[in-house]
Every structure is written in structure tokens, then in C-alpha cells.
Short mmCIF file of C-alpha atoms in Angstrom, two decimals:
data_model
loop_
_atom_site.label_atom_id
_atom_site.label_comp_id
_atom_site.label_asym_id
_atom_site.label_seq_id
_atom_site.Cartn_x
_atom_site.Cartn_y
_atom_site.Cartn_z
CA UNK A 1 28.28 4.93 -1.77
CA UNK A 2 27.93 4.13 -5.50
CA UNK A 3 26.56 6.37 -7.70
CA UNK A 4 23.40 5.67 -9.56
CA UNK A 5 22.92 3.17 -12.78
CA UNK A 6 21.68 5.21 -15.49
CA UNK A 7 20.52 2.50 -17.77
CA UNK A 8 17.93 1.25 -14.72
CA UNK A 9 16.20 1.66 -11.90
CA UNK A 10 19.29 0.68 -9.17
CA UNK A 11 19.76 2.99 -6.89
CA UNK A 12 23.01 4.32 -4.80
CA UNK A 13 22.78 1.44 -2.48
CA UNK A 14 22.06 -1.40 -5.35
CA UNK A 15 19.26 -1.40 -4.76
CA UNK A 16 16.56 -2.43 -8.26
CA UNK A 17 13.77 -0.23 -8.47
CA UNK A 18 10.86 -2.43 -10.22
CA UNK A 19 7.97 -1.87 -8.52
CA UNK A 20 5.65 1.19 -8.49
CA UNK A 21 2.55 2.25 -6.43
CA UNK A 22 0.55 4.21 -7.83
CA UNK A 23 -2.44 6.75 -6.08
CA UNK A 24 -5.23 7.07 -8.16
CA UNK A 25 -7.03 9.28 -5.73
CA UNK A 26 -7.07 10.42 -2.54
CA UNK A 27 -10.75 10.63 -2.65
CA UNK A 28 -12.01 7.84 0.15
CA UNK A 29 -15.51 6.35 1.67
CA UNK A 30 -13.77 5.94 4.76
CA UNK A 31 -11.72 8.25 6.98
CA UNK A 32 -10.06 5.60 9.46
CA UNK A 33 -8.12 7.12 12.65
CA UNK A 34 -4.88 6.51 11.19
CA UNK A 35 -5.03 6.99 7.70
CA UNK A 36 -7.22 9.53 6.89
CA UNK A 37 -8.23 11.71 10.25
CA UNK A 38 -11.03 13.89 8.90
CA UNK A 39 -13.42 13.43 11.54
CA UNK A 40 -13.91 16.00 14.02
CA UNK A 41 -11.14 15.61 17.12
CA UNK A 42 -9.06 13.72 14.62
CA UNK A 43 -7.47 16.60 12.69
CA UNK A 44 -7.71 17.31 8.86
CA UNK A 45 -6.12 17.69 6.09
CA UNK A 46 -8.29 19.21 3.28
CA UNK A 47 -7.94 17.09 -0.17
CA UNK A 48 -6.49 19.12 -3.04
CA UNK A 49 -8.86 20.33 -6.05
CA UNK A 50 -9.95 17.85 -8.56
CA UNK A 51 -8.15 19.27 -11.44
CA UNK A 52 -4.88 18.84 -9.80
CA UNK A 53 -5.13 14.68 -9.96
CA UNK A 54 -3.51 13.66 -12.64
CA UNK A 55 -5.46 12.26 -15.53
CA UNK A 56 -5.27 8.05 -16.41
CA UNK A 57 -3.24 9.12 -19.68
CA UNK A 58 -0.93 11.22 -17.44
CA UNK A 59 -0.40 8.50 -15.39
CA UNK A 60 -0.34 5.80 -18.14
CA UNK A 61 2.18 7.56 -19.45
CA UNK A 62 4.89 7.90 -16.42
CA UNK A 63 3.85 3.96 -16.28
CA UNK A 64 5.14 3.28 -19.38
CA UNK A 65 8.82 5.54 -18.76
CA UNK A 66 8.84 3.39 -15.55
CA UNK A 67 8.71 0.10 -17.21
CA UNK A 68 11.02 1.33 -20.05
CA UNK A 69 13.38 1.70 -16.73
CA UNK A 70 12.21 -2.16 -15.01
CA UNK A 71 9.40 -1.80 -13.59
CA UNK A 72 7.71 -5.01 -13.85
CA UNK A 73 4.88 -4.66 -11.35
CA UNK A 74 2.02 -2.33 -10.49
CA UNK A 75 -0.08 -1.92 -7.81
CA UNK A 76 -3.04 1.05 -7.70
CA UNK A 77 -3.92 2.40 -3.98
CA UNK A 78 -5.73 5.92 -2.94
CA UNK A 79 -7.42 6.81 -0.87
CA UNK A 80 -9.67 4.45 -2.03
CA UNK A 81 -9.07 3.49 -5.77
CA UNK A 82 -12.40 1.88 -6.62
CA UNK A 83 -13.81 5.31 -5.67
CA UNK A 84 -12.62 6.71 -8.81
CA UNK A 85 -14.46 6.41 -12.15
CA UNK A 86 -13.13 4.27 -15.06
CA UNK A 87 -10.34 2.59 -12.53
CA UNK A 88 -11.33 -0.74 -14.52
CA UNK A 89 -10.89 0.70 -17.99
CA UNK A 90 -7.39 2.01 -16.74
CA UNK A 91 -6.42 -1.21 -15.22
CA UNK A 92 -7.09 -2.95 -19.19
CA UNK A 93 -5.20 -0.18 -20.55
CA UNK A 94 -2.27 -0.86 -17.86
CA UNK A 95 -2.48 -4.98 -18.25
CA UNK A 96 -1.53 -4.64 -22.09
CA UNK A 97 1.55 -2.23 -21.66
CA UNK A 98 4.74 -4.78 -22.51
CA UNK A 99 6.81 -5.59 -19.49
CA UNK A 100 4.45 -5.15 -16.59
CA UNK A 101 4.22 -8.98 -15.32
CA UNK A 102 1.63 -8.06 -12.28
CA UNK A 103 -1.02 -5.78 -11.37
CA UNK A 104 -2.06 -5.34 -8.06
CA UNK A 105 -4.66 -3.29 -6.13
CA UNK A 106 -5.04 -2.05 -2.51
CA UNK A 107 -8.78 -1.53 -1.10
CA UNK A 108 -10.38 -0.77 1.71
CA UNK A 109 -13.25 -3.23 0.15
CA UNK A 110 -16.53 -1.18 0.39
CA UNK A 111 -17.14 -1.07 -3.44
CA UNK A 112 -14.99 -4.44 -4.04
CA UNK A 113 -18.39 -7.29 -4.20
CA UNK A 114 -20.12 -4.91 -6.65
CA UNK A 115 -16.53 -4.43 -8.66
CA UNK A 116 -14.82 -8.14 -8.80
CA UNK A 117 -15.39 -9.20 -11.73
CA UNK A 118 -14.98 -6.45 -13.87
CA UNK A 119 -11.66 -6.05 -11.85
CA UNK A 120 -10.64 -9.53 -12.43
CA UNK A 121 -11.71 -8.82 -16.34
CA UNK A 122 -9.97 -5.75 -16.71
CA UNK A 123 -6.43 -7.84 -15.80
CA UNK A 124 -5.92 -7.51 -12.06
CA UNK A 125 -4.18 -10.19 -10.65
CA UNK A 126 -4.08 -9.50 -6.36
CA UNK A 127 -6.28 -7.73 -4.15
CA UNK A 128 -4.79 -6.33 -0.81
CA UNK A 129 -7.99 -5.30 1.39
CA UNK A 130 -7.83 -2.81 4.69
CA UNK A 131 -9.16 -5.06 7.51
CA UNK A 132 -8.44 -3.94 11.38
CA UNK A 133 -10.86 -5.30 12.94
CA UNK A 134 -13.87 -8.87 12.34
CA UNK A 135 -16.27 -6.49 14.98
CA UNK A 136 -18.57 -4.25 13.51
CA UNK A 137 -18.82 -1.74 16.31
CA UNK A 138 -15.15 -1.78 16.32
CA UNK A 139 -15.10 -1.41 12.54
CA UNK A 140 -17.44 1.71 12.58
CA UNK A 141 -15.51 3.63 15.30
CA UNK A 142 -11.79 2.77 13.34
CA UNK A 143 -13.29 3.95 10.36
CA UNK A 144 -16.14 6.31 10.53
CA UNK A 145 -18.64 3.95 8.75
CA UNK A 146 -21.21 0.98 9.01
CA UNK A 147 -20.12 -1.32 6.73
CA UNK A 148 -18.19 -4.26 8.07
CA UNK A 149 -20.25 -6.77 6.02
CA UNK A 150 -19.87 -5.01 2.67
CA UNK A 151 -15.97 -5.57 3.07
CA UNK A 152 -16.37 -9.10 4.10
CA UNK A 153 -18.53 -9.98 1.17
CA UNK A 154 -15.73 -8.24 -0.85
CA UNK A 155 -13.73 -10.11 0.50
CA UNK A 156 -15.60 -13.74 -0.34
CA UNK A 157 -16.15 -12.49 -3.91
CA UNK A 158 -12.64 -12.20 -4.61
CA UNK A 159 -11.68 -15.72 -3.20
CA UNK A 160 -14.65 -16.78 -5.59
CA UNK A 161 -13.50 -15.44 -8.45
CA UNK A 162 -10.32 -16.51 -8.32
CA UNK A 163 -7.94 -13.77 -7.00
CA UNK A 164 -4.50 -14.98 -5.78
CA UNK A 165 -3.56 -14.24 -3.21
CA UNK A 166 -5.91 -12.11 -1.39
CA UNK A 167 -4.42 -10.26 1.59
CA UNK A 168 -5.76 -8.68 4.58
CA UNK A 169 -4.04 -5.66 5.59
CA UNK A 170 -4.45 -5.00 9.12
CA UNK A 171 -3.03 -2.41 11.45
CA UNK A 172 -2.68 -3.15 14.75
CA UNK A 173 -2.90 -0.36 17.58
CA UNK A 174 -2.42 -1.14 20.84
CA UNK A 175 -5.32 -0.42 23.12
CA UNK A 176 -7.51 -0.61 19.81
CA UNK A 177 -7.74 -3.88 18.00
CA UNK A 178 -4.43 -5.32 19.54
CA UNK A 179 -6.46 -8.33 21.08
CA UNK A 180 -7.78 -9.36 17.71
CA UNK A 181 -4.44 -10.88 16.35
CA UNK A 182 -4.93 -14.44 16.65
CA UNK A 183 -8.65 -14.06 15.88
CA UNK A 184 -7.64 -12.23 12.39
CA UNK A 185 -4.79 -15.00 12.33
CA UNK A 186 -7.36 -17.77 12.28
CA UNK A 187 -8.87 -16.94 8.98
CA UNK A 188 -5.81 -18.06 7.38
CA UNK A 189 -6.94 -21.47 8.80
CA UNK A 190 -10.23 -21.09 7.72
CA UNK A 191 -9.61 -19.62 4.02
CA UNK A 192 -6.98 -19.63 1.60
CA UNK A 193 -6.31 -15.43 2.84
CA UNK A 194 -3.07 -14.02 3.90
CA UNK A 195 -3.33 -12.37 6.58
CA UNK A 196 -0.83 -9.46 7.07
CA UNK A 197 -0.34 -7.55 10.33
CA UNK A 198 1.42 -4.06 9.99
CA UNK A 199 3.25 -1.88 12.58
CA UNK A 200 1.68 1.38 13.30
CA UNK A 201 3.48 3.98 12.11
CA UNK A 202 4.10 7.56 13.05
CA UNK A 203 2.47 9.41 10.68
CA UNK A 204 0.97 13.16 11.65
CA UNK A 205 2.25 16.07 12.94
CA UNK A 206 3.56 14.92 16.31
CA UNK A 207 4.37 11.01 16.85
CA UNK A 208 5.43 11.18 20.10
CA UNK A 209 1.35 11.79 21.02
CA UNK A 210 0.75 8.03 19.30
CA UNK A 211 3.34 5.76 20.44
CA UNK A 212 1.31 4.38 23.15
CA UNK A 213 -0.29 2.39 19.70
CA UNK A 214 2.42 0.81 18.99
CA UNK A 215 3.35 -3.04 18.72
CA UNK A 216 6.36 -4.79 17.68
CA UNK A 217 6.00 -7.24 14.65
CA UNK A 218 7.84 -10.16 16.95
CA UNK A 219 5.01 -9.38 19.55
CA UNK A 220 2.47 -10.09 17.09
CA UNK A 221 4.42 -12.72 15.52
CA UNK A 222 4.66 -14.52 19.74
CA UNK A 223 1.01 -14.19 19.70
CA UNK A 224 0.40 -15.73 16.44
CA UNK A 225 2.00 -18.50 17.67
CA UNK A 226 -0.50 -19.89 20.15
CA UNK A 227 -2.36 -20.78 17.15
CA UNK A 228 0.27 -23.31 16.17
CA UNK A 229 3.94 -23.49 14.46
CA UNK A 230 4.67 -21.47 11.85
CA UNK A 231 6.47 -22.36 8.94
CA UNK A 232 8.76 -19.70 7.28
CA UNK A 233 7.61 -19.08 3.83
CA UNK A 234 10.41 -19.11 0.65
CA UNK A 235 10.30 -15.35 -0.83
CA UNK A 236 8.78 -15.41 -4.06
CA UNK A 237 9.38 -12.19 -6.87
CA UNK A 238 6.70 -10.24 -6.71
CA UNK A 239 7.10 -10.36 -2.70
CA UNK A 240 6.35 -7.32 -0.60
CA UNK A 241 8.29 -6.66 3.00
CA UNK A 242 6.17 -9.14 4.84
CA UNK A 243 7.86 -11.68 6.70
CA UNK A 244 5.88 -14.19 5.72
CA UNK A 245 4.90 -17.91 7.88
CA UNK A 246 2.28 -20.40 7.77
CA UNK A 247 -0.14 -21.76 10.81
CA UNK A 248 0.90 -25.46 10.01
CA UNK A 249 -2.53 -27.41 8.18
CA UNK A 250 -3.84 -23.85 7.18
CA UNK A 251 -4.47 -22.73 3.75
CA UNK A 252 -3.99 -19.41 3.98
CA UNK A 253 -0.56 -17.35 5.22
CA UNK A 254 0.24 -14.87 7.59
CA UNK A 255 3.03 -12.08 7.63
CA UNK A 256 4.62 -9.56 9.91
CA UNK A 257 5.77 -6.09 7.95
CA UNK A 258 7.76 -4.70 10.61
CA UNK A 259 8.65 -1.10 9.13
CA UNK A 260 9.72 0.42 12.89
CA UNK A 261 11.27 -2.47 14.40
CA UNK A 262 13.03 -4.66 12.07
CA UNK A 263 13.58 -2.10 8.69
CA UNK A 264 13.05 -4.05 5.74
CA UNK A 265 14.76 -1.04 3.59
CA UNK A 266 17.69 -2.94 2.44
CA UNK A 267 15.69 -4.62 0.23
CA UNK A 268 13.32 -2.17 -0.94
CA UNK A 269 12.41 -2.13 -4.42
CA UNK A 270 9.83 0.56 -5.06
CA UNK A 271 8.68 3.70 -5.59
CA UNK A 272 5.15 5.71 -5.11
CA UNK A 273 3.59 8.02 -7.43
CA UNK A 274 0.81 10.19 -5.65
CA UNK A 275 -2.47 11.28 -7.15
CA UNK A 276 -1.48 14.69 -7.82
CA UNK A 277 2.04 14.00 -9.44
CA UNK A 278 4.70 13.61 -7.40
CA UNK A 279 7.44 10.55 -7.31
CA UNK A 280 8.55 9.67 -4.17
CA UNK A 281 11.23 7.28 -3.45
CA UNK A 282 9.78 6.32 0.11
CA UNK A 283 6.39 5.83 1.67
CA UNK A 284 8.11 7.14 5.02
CA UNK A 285 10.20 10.59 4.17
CA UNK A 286 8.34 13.49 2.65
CA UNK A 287 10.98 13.61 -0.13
CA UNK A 288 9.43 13.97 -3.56
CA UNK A 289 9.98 15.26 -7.25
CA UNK A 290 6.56 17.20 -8.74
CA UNK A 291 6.02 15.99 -12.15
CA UNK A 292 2.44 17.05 -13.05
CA UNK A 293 3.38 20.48 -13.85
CA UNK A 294 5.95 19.50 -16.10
CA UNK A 295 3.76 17.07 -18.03
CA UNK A 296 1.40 19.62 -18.45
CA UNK A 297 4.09 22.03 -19.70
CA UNK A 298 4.87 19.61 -22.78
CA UNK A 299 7.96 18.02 -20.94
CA UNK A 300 9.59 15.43 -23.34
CA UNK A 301 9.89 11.64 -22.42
CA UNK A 302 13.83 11.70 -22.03
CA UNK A 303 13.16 14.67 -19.71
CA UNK A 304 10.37 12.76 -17.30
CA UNK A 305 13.40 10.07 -17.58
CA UNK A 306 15.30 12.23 -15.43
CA UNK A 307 13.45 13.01 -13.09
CA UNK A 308 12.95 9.72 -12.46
CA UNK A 309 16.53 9.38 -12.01
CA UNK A 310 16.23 12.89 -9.58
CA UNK A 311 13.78 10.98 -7.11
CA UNK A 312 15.98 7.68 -7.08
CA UNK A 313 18.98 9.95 -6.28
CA UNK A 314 16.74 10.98 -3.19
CA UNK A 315 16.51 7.37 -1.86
CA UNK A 316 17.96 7.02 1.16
CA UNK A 317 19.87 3.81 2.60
CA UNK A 318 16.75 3.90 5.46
CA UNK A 319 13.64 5.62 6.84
CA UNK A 320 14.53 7.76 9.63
CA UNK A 321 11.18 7.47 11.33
CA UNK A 322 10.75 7.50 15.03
CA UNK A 323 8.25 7.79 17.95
CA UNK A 324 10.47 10.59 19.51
CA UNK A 325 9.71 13.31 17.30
CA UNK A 326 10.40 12.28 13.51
CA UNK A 327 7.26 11.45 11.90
CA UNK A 328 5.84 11.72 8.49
CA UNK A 329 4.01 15.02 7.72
CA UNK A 330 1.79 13.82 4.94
CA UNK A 331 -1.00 12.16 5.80
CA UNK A 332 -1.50 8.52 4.56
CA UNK A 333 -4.19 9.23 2.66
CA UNK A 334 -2.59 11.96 0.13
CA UNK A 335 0.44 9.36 -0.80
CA UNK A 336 -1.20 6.15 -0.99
CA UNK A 337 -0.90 2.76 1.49
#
């Protein structure tokens, strides 16, 4: 193994780091099953006090040591981001910090129609929205809430205003939504949307009780295919994990992200920073360096450097996740999607 580049984001594996996620919340309108399982037979995990989120300068600042370091692109999750007052206002402040090239945003669309076109104003470039399901029965019981038709008009508003691309994010459980792929897979005919489908994971205290959910990315990718051939897509920068294809005549895309059966991590290029303050090098290992205390200790730049360097030096060569017994602890909705 080589040891880490201290001018840059690479990490032991040579891997660049130029990417960062960053939780503005974990505050959310929804509690889906597999994100967020407040809801009574679901489990809980209670959300931390506000004061111990970390304030938009707090965060604007770590930003701006990240960029210093390469990071070229943002994108803001939760919980739900729009649920958090003056998200726009941060998002201007974050568009006119030299270096970062995109800014991205992950929703779970309830508060998106009313919130477009400041968004778009403010300097956001992509919209990711949560989407399991296009049945509003079945969207109330995944998520706790009646609202399928205020994410769909999200939805609309961002292809009218402009927003490229706009994904759909959906998680497919077996048993669950599983016989909704090629239905979700047809809107890429019908719109210029890509359409993402995303391995369940096991996140919570005991996978081995939720692998019966789970659905390999080259299943979903088989049944895609009765829709018609699709066309690998070339990778282009800002690119996520997806394996991405297109129904041939659609507008839109599709793409597989395959975190338990086909690891992507050799080409990983990002890191999360949670709500409360803590980098992690990994959506899927609790590793993590706490930072918020430091800032608010009077920690100097070159010192928040480090421990950059400190959670990079944590990156592993791959996730270690597994159905038999090693699952993530935290829940979903206290590190961000």
C-alpha cells in the first residue's frame, strides 16, 4: 500500500478524493422503512439536539479546506435538506466559492415544486429525488406519508426549469416495490429523467433479518431489458457509481449502482460530512473523525487540514458489508444518502 499524498486528496489506494456530500440535517418529512425507521415496529433512533448541527458557516468553512484539497463538486443530502431553513441562501454562498465546478442536491421531493426556482437561482445545478415507488398506497406505506403527487410535481418542475439531469433514486426491495422496475424504467422513455435503481443495503442493527429484500443490480439490469436494448453510456466527470445504459429511442437514462454485488469502491472518489460534524471516508463503515468540537474550540485551518488527512487515512480499499452479520450501525438518515 502507498502511503497518502499530502498535497491532495489521494488516498492509500490512489484513489482522488474530489467529491464531498454533505448532511445538512437529519431533520426529515418522511421516515421511509429503510432510511429512517421511526415509526412504531420499525425501530428508532432519536435525532441529536439542534445545537449540535453544525451551523452553514461551520460547514462553509470545512467546504472551502476541502476544495483547497480538490474537491471540485458538492452535493447537499439530509435527512431531507429542503427541510432546513436558509438551504438556498447557503447553496449561493457555496456556488461562488472558487473551484467547486458542480453543486448537487439529494431530495426526497416533498418541498421541491414550492423550492425550484429559488434552488435553480441560488446555483444548483442537479437534483437527485427519492422515488420507490409511481403507487400512492405503496408510496404512503414505504414512507409514512400521503404525498406521492407533491413529489411528482417536484419532479415536473425541475424538468421545467431546466435541471440537468434529474435523477430518480429508487430502492428496490424485494417483496416491496421489486415489480415496479420496468414501470419506473419507462419514464426514461417518456421524459428526459434518469432513472437509477439502487441495491438495498444492510443498514441497522442486524442485516441478516433484511436480506430477504435484496436484489442484484444484473437482476434489475435483465429486467430492464424487456423494455428494449440498452446502450452503455461513456462515463462523464462528475459521474457517480451508476452503471449507466440507455432504453434505445428514449430520452432519458437508466443506471444500476450495485454497492453489494459488483463494489464500485475502486473508483470511489468521495467523502461525507454529517450534520453534526463528523468526516467519514465511507457511506458504508461507521469510521469517522468528529470535527465540530474542534471548530468550536478555535481549531486553526492547517489543523482541520489534518484531520482531513486523518479520515482519508481511514479509507479502506472496500466496504466490508454483508447480509451475514456485518451491517452498518448508523442509520441512513444521521449520515446522509
Amino acid at each position: 500500500m502507498n502511503a497518502l499524498n499530502k498535497n491532495s486528496l489521494t488516498d492509500a489506494y490512489q484513489r482522488q478524493i474530489n467529491y464531498l456530500r454533505v448532511s445538512v440535517t437529519d431533520q426529515c418529512n418522511l421516515s421511509c422503512c429503510y432510511c429512517a425507521p421511526f415509526r412504531p415496529g420499525h425501530g428508532g433512533t432519536p435525532l441529536p439536539p439542534k445545537d449540535r448541527l453544525m451551523s452553514f458557516d461551520e460547514m462553509l468553512r470545512l467546504v472551502k479546506i476541502g476544495v483547497d484539497l480538490g474537491i471540485s463538486k458538492v452535493r447537499l443530502t439530509g435527512g431531507e435538506p429542503l427541510c432546513r431553513r436558509g438551504v438556498t441562501r447557503f447553496i449561493e454562498k457555496l456556488s461562488r466559492i472558487p473551484g467547486i465546478k458542480d453543486i448537487g442536491l439529494t431530495t426526497n421531493g416533498i418541498l421541491l415544486e414550492s423550492m425550484a426556482r429559488e434552488l435553480r437561482d441560488a446555483g444548483l445545478n442537479r437534483i437527485n429525488v427519492s422515488l420507490d415507488t409511481l403507487g400512492t398506497a405503496r408510496f404512503k406505506q414505504i414512507t409514512g406519508k400521503d404525498a406521492w403527487h407533491r413529489v411528482w410535481d417536484g419532479i415536473m418542475a425541475a424538468l421545467a426549469l431546466g435541471f440537468s439531469p434529474v435523477k430518480i433514486n429508487t430502492v428496490v426491495m424485494k417483496g416491496v416495490n421489486d415489480d415496479e422496475v420496468v414501470d419506473m424504467a419507462r419514464l426514461s422513455l417518456l421524459y428526459p429523467l434518469h432513472v437509477r435503481f439502487i441495491e438495498y443495503m444492510p443498514i441497522g442493527p442486524d442485516p441478516r433479518t433484511i436480506r430477504g429484500y435484496f436484489i442484484s443490480g444484473t437482476e434489475l439490469k435483465n429486467r430492464v431489458g424487456q423494455l428494449g436494448k440498452l446502450i452503455p453510456m461513456v462515463r462523464a466527470p462528475f459521474d457517480g457509481p451508476a452503471r449507466r445504459f440507455k432504453i434505445q429511442g428514449a430520452p432519458g437514462e437508466v443506471g444500476f449502482i450495485s454497492s453489494m454485488s459488483d463494489h464500485f469502491c475502486s473508483r470511489c472518489n468521495r467523502m461525507r460530512l454529517t450534520a453534526t460534524g463528523a468526516l467519514r471516508p465511507c457511506l458504508l463503515a461507521d469510521d469517522e473523525v468528529e470535527l465540530v468540537r474542534r471548530l468550536r474550540e478555535g481549531c486553526s485551518d492547517s489543523r482541520l487540514r489534518e484531520l482531513f488527512f486523518k479520515a482519508l487515512s481511514m479509507k479502506q480499499g472496500a466496504h466490508g458489508l454483508d447480509f451475514e452479520g456485518h451491517g452498518l450501525k448508523t442509520k441512513m438518515v444521521q449520515i446522509g444518502g
